[in-house]
Coordinates of C-alpha atoms in Angstrom, one line a residue:
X1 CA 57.0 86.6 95.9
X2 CA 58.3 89.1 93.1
X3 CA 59.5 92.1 91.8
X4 CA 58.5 93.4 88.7
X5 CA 60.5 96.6 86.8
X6 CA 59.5 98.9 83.8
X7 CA 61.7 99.5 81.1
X8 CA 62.9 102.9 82.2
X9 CA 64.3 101.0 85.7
X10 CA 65.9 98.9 84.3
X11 CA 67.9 101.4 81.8
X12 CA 68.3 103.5 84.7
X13 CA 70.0 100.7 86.5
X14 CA 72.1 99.4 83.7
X15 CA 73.3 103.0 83.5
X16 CA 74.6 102.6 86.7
X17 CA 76.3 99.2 86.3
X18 CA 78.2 100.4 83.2
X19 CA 79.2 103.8 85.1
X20 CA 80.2 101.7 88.3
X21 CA 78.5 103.8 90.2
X22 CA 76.9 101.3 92.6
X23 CA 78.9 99.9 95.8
X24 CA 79.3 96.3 96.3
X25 CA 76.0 94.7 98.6
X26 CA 76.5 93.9 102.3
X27 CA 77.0 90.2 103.2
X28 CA 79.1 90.0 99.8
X29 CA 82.5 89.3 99.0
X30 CA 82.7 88.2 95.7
X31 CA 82.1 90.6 92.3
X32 CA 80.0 93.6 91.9
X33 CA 77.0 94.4 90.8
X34 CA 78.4 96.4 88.3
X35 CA 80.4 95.8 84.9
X36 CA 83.9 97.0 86.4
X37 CA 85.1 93.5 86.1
X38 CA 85.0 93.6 82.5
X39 CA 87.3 96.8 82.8
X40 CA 89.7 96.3 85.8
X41 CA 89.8 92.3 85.9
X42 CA 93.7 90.6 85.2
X43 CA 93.1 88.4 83.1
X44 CA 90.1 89.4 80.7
X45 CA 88.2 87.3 78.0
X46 CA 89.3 90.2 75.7
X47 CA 86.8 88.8 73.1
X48 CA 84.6 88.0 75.4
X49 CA 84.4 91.6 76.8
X50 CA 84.2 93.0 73.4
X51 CA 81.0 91.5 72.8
X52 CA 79.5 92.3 76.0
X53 CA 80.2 96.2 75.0
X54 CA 79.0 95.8 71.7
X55 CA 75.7 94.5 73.1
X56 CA 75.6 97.2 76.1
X57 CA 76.2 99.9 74.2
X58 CA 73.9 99.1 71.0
X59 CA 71.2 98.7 73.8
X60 CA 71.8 102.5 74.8
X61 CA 71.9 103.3 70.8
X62 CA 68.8 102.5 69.9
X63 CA 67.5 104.1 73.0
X64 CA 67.5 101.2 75.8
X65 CA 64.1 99.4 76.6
X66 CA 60.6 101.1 75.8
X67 CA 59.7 102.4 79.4
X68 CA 56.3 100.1 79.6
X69 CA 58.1 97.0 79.1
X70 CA 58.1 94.7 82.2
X71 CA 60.7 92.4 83.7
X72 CA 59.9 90.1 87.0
X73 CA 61.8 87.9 88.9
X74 CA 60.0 85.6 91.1
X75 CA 61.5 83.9 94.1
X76 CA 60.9 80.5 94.9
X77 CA 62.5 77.9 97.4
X78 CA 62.0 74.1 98.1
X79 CA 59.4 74.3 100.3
X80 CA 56.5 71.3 100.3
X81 CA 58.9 68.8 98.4
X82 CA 58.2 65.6 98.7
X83 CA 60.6 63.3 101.7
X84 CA 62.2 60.5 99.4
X85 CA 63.6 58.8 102.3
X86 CA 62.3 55.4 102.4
X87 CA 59.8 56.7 99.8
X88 CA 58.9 53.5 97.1
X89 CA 55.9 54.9 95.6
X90 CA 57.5 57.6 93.3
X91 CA 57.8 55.6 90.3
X92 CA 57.7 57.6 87.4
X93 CA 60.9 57.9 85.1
X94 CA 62.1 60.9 84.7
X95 CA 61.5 62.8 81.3
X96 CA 65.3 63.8 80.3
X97 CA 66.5 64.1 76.4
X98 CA 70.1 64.2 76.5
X99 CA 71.5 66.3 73.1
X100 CA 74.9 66.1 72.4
X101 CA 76.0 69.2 70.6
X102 CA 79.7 70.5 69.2
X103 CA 79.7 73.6 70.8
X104 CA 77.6 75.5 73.7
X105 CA 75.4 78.3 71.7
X106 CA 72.9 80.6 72.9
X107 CA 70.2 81.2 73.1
X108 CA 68.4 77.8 71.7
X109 CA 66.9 77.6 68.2
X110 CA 63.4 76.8 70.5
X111 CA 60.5 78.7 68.6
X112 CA 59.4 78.5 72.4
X113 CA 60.5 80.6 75.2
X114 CA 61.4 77.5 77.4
X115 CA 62.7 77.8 80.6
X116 CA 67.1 78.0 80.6
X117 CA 68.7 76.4 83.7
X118 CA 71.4 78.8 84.6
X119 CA 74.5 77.3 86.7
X120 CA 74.6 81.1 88.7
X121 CA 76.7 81.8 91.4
X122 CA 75.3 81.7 94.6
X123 CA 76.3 86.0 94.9
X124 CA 75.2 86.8 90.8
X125 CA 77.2 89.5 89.4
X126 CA 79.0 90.1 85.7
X127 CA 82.2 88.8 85.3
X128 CA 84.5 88.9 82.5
X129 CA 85.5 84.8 81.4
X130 CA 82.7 84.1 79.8
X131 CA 80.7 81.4 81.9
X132 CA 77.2 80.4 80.9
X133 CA 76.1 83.2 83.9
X134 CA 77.9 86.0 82.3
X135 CA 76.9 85.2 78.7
X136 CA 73.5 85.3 79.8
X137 CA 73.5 88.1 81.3
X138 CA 75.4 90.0 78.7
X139 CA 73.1 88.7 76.2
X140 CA 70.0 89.6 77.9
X141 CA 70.9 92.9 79.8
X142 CA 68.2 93.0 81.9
X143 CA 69.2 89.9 83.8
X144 CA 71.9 91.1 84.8
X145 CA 70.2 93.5 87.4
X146 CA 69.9 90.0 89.3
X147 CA 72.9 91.4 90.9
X148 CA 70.7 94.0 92.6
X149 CA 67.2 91.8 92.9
X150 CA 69.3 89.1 94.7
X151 CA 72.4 89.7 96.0
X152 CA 72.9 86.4 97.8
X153 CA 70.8 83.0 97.2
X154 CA 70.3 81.2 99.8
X155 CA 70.6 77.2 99.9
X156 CA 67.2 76.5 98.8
X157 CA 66.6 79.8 97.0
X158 CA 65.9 80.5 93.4
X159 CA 65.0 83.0 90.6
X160 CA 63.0 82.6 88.1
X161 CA 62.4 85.2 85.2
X162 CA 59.8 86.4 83.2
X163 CA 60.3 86.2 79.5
X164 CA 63.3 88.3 78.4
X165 CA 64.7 89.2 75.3
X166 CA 68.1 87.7 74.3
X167 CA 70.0 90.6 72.4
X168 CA 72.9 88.9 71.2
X169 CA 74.0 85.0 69.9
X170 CA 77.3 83.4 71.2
X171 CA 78.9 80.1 70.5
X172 CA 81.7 78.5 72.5
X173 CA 82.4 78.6 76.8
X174 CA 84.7 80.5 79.2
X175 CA 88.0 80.8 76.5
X176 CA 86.2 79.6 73.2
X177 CA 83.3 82.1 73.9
X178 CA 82.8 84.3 71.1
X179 CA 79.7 86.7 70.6
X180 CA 78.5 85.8 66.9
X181 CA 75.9 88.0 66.4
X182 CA 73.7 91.1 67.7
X183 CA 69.3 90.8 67.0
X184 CA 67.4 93.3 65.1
X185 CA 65.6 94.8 68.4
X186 CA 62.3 93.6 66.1
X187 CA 63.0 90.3 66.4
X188 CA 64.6 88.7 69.5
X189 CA 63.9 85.6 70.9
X190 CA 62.3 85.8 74.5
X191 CA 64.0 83.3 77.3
X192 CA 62.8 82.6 80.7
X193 CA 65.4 81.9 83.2
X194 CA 65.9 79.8 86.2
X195 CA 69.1 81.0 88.2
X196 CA 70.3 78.2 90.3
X197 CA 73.1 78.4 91.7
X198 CA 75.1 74.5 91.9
X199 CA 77.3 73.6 94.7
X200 CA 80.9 72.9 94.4
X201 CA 81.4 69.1 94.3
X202 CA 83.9 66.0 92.8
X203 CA 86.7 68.2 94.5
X204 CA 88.6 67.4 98.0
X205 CA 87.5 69.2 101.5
X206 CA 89.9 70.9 103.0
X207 CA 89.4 69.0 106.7
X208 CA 88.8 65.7 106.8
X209 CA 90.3 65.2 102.8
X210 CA 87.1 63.4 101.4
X211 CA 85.2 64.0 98.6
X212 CA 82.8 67.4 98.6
X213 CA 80.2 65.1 96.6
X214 CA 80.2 62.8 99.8
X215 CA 79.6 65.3 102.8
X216 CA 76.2 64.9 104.3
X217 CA 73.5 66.7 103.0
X218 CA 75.1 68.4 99.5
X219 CA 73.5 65.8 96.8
X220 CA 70.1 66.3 99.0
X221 CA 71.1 69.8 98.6
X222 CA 71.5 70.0 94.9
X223 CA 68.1 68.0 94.6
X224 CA 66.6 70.3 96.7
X225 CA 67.6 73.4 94.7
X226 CA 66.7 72.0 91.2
X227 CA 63.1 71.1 93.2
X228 CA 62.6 74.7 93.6
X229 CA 64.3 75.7 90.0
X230 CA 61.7 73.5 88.6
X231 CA 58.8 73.2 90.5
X232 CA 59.2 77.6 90.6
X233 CA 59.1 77.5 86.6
X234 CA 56.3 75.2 86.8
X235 CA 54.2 77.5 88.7
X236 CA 55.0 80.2 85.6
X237 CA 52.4 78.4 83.4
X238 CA 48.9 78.5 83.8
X239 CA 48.7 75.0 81.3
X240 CA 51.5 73.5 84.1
X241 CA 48.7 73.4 87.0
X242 CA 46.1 72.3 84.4
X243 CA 48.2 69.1 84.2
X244 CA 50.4 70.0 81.5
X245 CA 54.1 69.3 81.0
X246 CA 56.8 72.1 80.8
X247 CA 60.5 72.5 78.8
X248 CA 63.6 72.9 80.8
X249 CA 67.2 73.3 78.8
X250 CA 70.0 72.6 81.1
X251 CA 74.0 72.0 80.2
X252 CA 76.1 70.1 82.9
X253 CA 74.5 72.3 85.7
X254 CA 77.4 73.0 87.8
X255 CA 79.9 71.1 86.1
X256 CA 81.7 73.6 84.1
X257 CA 83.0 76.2 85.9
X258 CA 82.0 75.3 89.8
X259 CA 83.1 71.5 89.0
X260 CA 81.2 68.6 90.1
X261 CA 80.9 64.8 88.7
X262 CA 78.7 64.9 85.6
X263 CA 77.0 61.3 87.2
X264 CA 75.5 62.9 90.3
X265 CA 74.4 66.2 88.9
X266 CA 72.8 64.6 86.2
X267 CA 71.2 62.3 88.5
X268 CA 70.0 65.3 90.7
X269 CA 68.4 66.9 88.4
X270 CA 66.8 63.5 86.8
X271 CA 65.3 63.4 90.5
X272 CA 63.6 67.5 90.4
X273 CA 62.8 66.8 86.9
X274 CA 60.5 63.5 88.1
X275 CA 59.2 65.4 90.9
X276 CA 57.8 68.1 88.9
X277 CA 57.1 66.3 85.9
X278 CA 59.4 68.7 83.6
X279 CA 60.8 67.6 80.1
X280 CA 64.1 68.1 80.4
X281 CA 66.5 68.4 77.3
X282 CA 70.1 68.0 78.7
X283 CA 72.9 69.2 76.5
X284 CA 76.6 67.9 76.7
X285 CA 79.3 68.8 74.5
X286 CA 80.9 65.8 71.8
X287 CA 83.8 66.5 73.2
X288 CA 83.2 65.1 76.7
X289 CA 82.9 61.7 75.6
X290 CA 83.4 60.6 78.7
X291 CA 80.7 62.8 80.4
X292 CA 78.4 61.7 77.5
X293 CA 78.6 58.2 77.8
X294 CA 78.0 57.9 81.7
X295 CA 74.8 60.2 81.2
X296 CA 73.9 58.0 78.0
X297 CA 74.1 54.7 80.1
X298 CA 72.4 56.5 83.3
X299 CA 69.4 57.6 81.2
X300 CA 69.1 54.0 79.3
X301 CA 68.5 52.3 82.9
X302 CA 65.2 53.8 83.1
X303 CA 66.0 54.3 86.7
X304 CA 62.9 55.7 88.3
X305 CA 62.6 58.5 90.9
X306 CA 62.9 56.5 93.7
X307 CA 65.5 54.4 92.3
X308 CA 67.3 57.4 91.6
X309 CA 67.1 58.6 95.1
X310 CA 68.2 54.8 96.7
X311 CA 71.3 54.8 94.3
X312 CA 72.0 59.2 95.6

């Protein structure tokens, strides 16, 4: 399934998240799918916000998106993945390249418009500290009607876009971020992106005071949700069902701001990316030595899927 908007929608609705004009979705209760937050949230990512307007409002300038241009999100879920339980016979390794990088930056210098993993919130909506989501969306206005396409995701439930244009450049996350640079409308760089939201994990339940990463059912979870983020993007490509291979770029999916132990999201999505048969180019900052040498050694096992799965 999908929905597909012309350009003049999609100014028309952007109109209306800058105006605040639109009340908050039922079955919701966190954000809006408006820009308010940039405006009435205590405390702000004053830069942050600054280059959100400055890309908002040069949008308007130079007259918003021509009104044939088309934006689609397609919904996708997990459905028809493989069972791995007591499954030997998946024994490819997975394809991941991990990058270690100073800084996060968007978008990529890809001459390609490969597919970005977004770590989304599982209700999408602006915000105003500067996560990976909210850059995104900032930076490529028109995703951020995903507020309005999808107001909740469910568990095994995920977007994926049709090429966008990215209108701005940042460097840096949540209190470093800093918008470096707007596009010439002639020449942005077009992104497809996958909005998965991640589980909160490597943090304490409140009940029985155990680990989140060990409850029944979230790792299978997580796998389950990159399945559909990748095995959805897949199904984007006519060369993909041909036999082909596709390019995901993913940071610490759900490691940043909704936590969670770099080992078993990075082994999650090792496990989707086998599955589907995606090259996946995993970024991790220098500074997270730590983070980088447990996904270093990880990937130098040549663990394949199945392993993978035994060791989840």
């Amino acid at each position: 399934n999908s929905v597909t908007f012309k350009g003049a929608q999609v100014n028309s609705l952007l109109a209306h998240q800058f105006l605040g004009t639109l009340a908050q979705a039922a079955k919701t209760d966190w954000g809006w799918p408006d820009f308010t937050p940039w405006f009435s949230s205590e405390p702000a990512h004053q830069k942050a916000v600054d280059g959100y307007l400055d890309t908002i409002i040069g949008h308007f300038a130079e007259g918003g998106y021509a009104r044939d241009n088309v934006f689609t999100f397609h919904f996708h879920t997990a459905a028809g993945m493989l069972d791995l339980s007591g499954c030997d016979d998946v024994g490819d390794v997975p394809n991941v390249r991990l990058q270690v990088i100073k800084e996060d930056s968007g978008p990529s210098e890809s001459t390609e418009a490969p597919f970005i993993l977004v770590a989304a919130n599982s209700q999408p909506g602006p915000g105003p500290t500067a996560t990976q989501e909210e850059r995104i969306q900032s930076a490529s206005p028109a995703r951020s009607i995903s507020a309005l396409v999808i107001p909740v995701m469910q568990d095994d439930a995920i977007v994926v876009t049709s090429p966008f244009p990215d209108h701005a450049a940042w460097k840096g996350h949540n209190r470093t971020a800093r918008m470096k640079r707007l596009f010439d409308s002639r020449a942005r760089p077009r992104r497809r992106y996958i909005l998965a939201d991640a589980l909160q994990m490597d943090d304490v339940d409140d009940v029985d005071h155990g680990l989140k990463d060990l409850i029944h059912g979230r790792a299978e979870r997580e796998v389950k949700k990159l399945y559909a983020a990748f095995n959805g993007a897949s199904q984007r490509l006519p060369h993909v069902k041909d036999g082909g291979a596709f390019v995901g770029e993913a940071g610490a999916w759900g490691c940043g701001a909704f936590s969670g132990n770099i080992l078993v999201k990075t082994m999650c999505m090792m496990i989707a990316a086998g599955l589907i048969g995606v090259e996946l180019r995993l970024s991790l900052m220098e500074q997270r030595r730590s983070d980088v040498e447990l996904a270093r050694a990880l990937l130098e096992q040549r663990f394949t899927t199945a392993n993978l799965w035994d060791l989840l």
